[in-house]
Amino acid sequence: MSEHDGAVAVRTIDRADDPRIEDFRELRERDLGRRGVFIAEGEVVVRVLLGRGRFAVRSVLLGASRVRGLEDALARHPGLAVHEAAQPVLDAIAGFALHRGVLASADRGPELDAAAVLAGLGPGPRRVVALEGVVNHDNVGGIFRNAAAFGADAVLLDEVTCDPLYRKAIRVSVGASLFVPFARLHHERTVALLQAHGFTVLALTPADDAVDLSTLGAPPGRVALLLGAEGPGLSEA
């Protein structure tokens, strides 16, 4: 074990089968999901996890050359297990060429309840995004990234929308899915729940007979945007 500038204790890993880095081995997403763990990848995303994320960080695995670049963020988490490894060992651990050289594992924790999330937003103007049947991880990540950029207060997911904590979705979101609250519910409950909490629901569609957004005037104080998948779009429900 070594210390960098006396602030961060770093354990050196020289074997891919070291039990201390079990979270990162082969990075099988479904297995990680069943164990209640997810992986964040890349310096920007891991900084979000360490600084803004609502999830408990378990461990960090870095390329030997990446430790100093994250020392300030790591120093705010005394006692966190931080490991470093040479590039060939990193690649063997992950099961692929890990060019970014920065990984962190975190506990998913209990799922949030959709009604509780909306109730917790309080009164006044609010913005919520609701997704139905969005099964592409890039799209989910991009939606979270835009939701954060435009100040959305929460994202609701139906029962089939893919996991915002899938490694690729987190990466595309640039870490937004780590701090924008999200919750799941059945798609047939979404509109009624939003309306019960005072939201005007705007269902977005490219249909020819849809109302043009530019004709709506000033947006309502509490508005929810409902988005469907690229192909089939929104269901009739």
Protein backbone atom coordinates (compact mmCIF):
# COMPACT_ATOMS: atom_id res chain seq x y z
CA MET A 1 0.00 0.00 0.00
CA SER A 2 1.25 3.48 -0.87
CA GLU A 3 0.20 7.03 -0.10
CA HIS A 4 0.08 9.82 -2.66
CA ASP A 5 1.01 13.18 -1.10
CA GLY A 6 0.09 11.66 2.24
CA ALA A 7 -3.64 12.02 1.56
CA VAL A 8 -4.92 8.92 -0.21
CA ALA A 9 -3.97 5.37 0.72
CA VAL A 10 -3.79 3.30 -2.47
CA ARG A 11 -3.48 -0.48 -2.68
CA THR A 12 -1.58 -1.88 -5.64
CA ILE A 13 -3.22 -4.78 -7.48
CA ASP A 14 -0.89 -7.00 -9.50
CA ARG A 15 -3.20 -9.97 -10.21
CA ALA A 16 -6.55 -10.03 -11.98
CA ASP A 17 -7.84 -12.66 -9.53
CA ASP A 18 -7.20 -10.51 -6.45
CA PRO A 19 -10.40 -10.83 -4.34
CA ARG A 20 -10.26 -7.15 -3.37
CA ILE A 21 -11.37 -6.08 -6.85
CA GLU A 22 -14.20 -8.61 -7.24
CA ASP A 23 -16.68 -5.82 -8.10
CA PHE A 24 -14.75 -5.00 -11.27
CA ARG A 25 -14.00 -8.47 -12.60
CA GLU A 26 -15.45 -9.10 -16.11
CA LEU A 27 -18.00 -6.32 -15.48
CA ARG A 28 -21.01 -8.52 -16.14
CA GLU A 29 -23.76 -5.95 -15.80
CA ARG A 30 -26.62 -8.35 -15.07
CA ASP A 31 -24.67 -10.08 -12.33
CA LEU A 32 -23.81 -6.71 -10.81
CA GLY A 33 -27.46 -5.70 -10.91
CA ARG A 34 -28.52 -8.83 -9.08
CA ARG A 35 -25.92 -8.13 -6.41
CA GLY A 36 -27.16 -4.59 -5.97
CA VAL A 37 -23.97 -3.02 -7.35
CA PHE A 38 -23.30 -0.77 -10.34
CA ILE A 39 -20.13 0.49 -12.02
CA ALA A 40 -19.20 4.07 -12.94
CA GLU A 41 -16.51 4.54 -15.59
CA GLY A 42 -14.32 7.49 -16.54
CA GLU A 43 -12.87 10.37 -14.53
CA VAL A 44 -15.74 12.81 -15.08
CA VAL A 45 -18.39 10.27 -14.10
CA VAL A 46 -16.47 9.00 -11.08
CA ARG A 47 -16.00 12.59 -9.90
CA VAL A 48 -19.77 13.03 -10.06
CA LEU A 49 -20.27 9.82 -8.10
CA LEU A 50 -17.81 10.94 -5.43
CA GLY A 51 -19.05 14.51 -5.26
CA ARG A 52 -22.74 14.66 -6.19
CA GLY A 53 -24.05 11.13 -6.39
CA ARG A 54 -26.64 9.86 -3.90
CA PHE A 55 -25.12 6.37 -3.85
CA ALA A 56 -22.67 4.83 -1.39
CA VAL A 57 -19.31 4.23 -3.08
CA ARG A 58 -17.79 0.81 -2.40
CA SER A 59 -14.42 0.84 -4.14
CA VAL A 60 -12.32 2.61 -6.78
CA LEU A 61 -9.96 1.00 -9.30
CA LEU A 62 -7.53 3.21 -11.22
CA GLY A 63 -4.76 2.92 -13.71
CA ALA A 64 -1.45 3.71 -12.04
CA SER A 65 -1.18 6.98 -13.98
CA ARG A 66 -4.68 8.18 -13.01
CA VAL A 67 -4.37 8.33 -9.22
CA ARG A 68 -2.98 11.85 -8.90
CA GLY A 69 -5.68 13.28 -11.13
CA LEU A 70 -8.38 12.12 -8.70
CA GLU A 71 -6.61 12.71 -5.39
CA ASP A 72 -8.69 15.75 -4.47
CA ALA A 73 -11.98 13.88 -4.92
CA LEU A 74 -10.71 10.72 -3.23
CA ALA A 75 -9.38 12.65 -0.24
CA ARG A 76 -12.96 13.62 0.66
CA HIS A 77 -13.76 9.94 1.25
CA PRO A 78 -11.44 8.75 4.01
CA GLY A 79 -11.48 5.00 4.41
CA LEU A 80 -12.65 4.36 0.85
CA ALA A 81 -10.94 1.34 -0.74
CA VAL A 82 -8.78 2.74 -3.56
CA HIS A 83 -6.78 0.40 -5.81
CA GLU A 84 -4.34 0.98 -8.64
CA ALA A 85 -3.09 -1.42 -11.30
CA ALA A 86 -0.92 -1.39 -14.40
CA GLN A 87 -2.80 -1.27 -17.71
CA PRO A 88 -2.41 -4.98 -18.59
CA VAL A 89 -3.80 -5.95 -15.18
CA LEU A 90 -6.69 -3.49 -15.54
CA ASP A 91 -7.60 -4.97 -18.92
CA ALA A 92 -7.46 -8.50 -17.52
CA ILE A 93 -9.69 -7.53 -14.59
CA ALA A 94 -12.34 -5.80 -16.71
CA GLY A 95 -12.26 -8.35 -19.53
CA PHE A 96 -11.67 -5.70 -22.21
CA ALA A 97 -9.27 -2.85 -22.99
CA LEU A 98 -10.06 -0.27 -20.33
CA HIS A 99 -8.80 2.89 -22.01
CA ARG A 100 -10.29 5.33 -19.49
CA GLY A 101 -8.47 3.70 -16.59
CA VAL A 102 -10.98 4.88 -13.97
CA LEU A 103 -13.68 2.69 -12.38
CA ALA A 104 -15.76 2.90 -9.23
CA SER A 105 -18.34 0.54 -7.77
CA ALA A 106 -21.31 1.67 -5.69
CA ASP A 107 -24.35 0.22 -3.96
CA ARG A 108 -27.66 0.74 -5.71
CA GLY A 109 -29.51 1.04 -2.44
CA PRO A 110 -33.31 0.80 -2.19
CA GLU A 111 -35.36 1.86 -5.21
CA LEU A 112 -37.18 5.16 -4.86
CA ASP A 113 -40.97 5.22 -4.86
CA ALA A 114 -42.45 7.33 -7.67
CA ALA A 115 -45.22 8.83 -5.54
CA ALA A 116 -42.75 9.70 -2.79
CA VAL A 117 -40.38 11.34 -5.28
CA LEU A 118 -43.15 13.57 -6.65
CA ALA A 119 -44.47 14.41 -3.20
CA GLY A 120 -40.95 15.32 -2.10
CA LEU A 121 -40.62 17.94 -4.83
CA GLY A 122 -42.89 20.25 -2.89
CA PRO A 123 -45.12 23.01 -4.30
CA GLY A 124 -44.29 25.50 -7.01
CA PRO A 125 -42.94 25.16 -10.55
CA ARG A 126 -41.41 21.77 -11.25
CA ARG A 127 -40.20 19.82 -14.30
CA VAL A 128 -40.41 16.04 -14.62
CA VAL A 129 -39.52 13.72 -17.51
CA ALA A 130 -41.39 10.41 -17.86
CA LEU A 131 -40.13 7.61 -20.12
CA GLU A 132 -42.11 4.76 -21.65
CA GLY A 133 -40.47 1.84 -23.40
CA VAL A 134 -37.07 3.49 -23.94
CA VAL A 135 -34.86 0.41 -24.20
CA ASN A 136 -31.71 1.93 -25.69
CA HIS A 137 -29.05 2.75 -23.10
CA ASP A 138 -27.60 5.59 -25.17
CA ASN A 139 -31.02 7.23 -25.38
CA VAL A 140 -31.67 6.87 -21.66
CA GLY A 141 -28.26 8.34 -20.87
CA GLY A 142 -28.84 11.21 -23.29
CA ILE A 143 -32.25 11.95 -21.78
CA PHE A 144 -30.78 12.11 -18.27
CA ARG A 145 -28.01 14.39 -19.52
CA ASN A 146 -30.56 16.78 -21.03
CA ALA A 147 -32.85 16.49 -18.02
CA ALA A 148 -30.01 17.68 -15.81
CA ALA A 149 -29.05 20.46 -18.23
CA PHE A 150 -32.61 21.83 -18.31
CA GLY A 151 -33.14 21.55 -14.57
CA ALA A 152 -35.56 18.63 -14.44
CA ASP A 153 -36.43 17.65 -10.89
CA ALA A 154 -36.95 13.92 -11.51
CA VAL A 155 -37.27 11.21 -14.15
CA LEU A 156 -39.96 8.52 -14.04
CA LEU A 157 -39.34 5.20 -15.81
CA ASP A 158 -41.88 2.62 -16.84
CA GLU A 159 -41.42 -1.09 -16.23
CA VAL A 160 -39.46 -1.80 -19.44
CA THR A 161 -37.27 1.30 -19.85
CA CYS A 162 -33.65 0.25 -19.47
CA ASP A 163 -31.54 0.76 -16.39
CA PRO A 164 -30.14 4.30 -15.88
CA LEU A 165 -27.38 2.72 -13.77
CA TYR A 166 -26.14 0.51 -16.59
CA ARG A 167 -22.51 1.46 -17.14
CA LYS A 168 -23.05 2.81 -20.66
CA ALA A 169 -26.14 4.79 -19.67
CA ILE A 170 -24.23 6.45 -16.82
CA ARG A 171 -21.34 7.26 -19.15
CA VAL A 172 -23.58 8.83 -21.83
CA SER A 173 -25.42 10.81 -19.15
CA VAL A 174 -22.03 12.18 -17.99
CA GLY A 175 -23.07 11.14 -14.50
CA ALA A 176 -26.50 12.82 -14.50
CA SER A 177 -28.26 9.54 -13.69
CA LEU A 178 -26.26 9.51 -10.44
CA PHE A 179 -27.89 12.67 -9.07
CA VAL A 180 -31.18 13.28 -10.92
CA PRO A 181 -33.75 11.31 -8.86
CA PHE A 182 -35.54 8.54 -10.73
CA ALA A 183 -38.19 5.97 -9.89
CA ARG A 184 -40.10 3.21 -11.67
CA LEU A 185 -43.82 2.60 -12.02
CA HIS A 186 -46.14 0.82 -14.45
CA HIS A 187 -46.78 2.91 -17.55
CA GLU A 188 -50.55 2.77 -17.03
CA ARG A 189 -50.14 4.66 -13.73
CA THR A 190 -47.80 7.39 -14.95
CA VAL A 191 -50.23 10.02 -16.23
CA ALA A 192 -52.68 9.66 -13.35
CA LEU A 193 -49.92 9.93 -10.75
CA LEU A 194 -48.45 13.03 -12.37
CA GLN A 195 -51.85 14.69 -12.61
CA ALA A 196 -52.57 13.84 -8.98
CA HIS A 197 -49.48 15.86 -8.06
CA GLY A 198 -50.59 18.85 -10.11
CA PHE A 199 -48.58 18.27 -13.28
CA THR A 200 -49.72 19.08 -16.79
CA VAL A 201 -48.59 16.14 -18.91
CA LEU A 202 -47.30 16.85 -22.41
CA ALA A 203 -46.99 13.68 -24.50
CA LEU A 204 -44.32 14.21 -27.16
CA THR A 205 -44.89 12.63 -30.58
CA PRO A 206 -43.83 13.29 -34.19
CA ALA A 207 -47.38 12.49 -35.40
CA ASP A 208 -48.69 14.79 -38.14
CA ASP A 209 -51.83 15.67 -36.18
CA ALA A 210 -49.96 16.58 -32.97
CA VAL A 211 -50.22 20.05 -31.45
CA ASP A 212 -47.12 22.11 -32.20
CA LEU A 213 -45.27 22.98 -29.00
CA SER A 214 -44.73 26.53 -30.24
CA THR A 215 -48.49 27.14 -30.05
CA LEU A 216 -48.79 26.32 -26.36
CA GLY A 217 -47.62 29.69 -25.07
CA ALA A 218 -46.09 29.97 -21.63
CA PRO A 219 -45.45 26.54 -20.09
CA PRO A 220 -47.48 25.58 -17.03
CA GLY A 221 -45.82 25.85 -13.65
CA ARG A 222 -45.70 22.10 -13.15
CA VAL A 223 -45.10 20.23 -16.36
CA ALA A 224 -44.17 16.64 -17.19
CA LEU A 225 -42.80 15.61 -20.58
CA LEU A 226 -43.79 12.07 -21.58
CA LEU A 227 -41.43 10.41 -24.08
CA GLY A 228 -41.63 7.03 -25.82
CA ALA A 229 -39.24 4.86 -27.80
CA GLU A 230 -37.84 6.00 -31.15
CA GLY A 231 -39.77 3.43 -33.19
CA PRO A 232 -43.19 2.70 -31.66
CA GLY A 233 -43.43 5.91 -29.64
CA LEU A 234 -45.99 6.16 -26.85
CA SER A 235 -48.71 3.60 -26.21
CA GLU A 236 -52.39 4.52 -26.28
CA ALA A 237 -52.47 4.05 -22.49
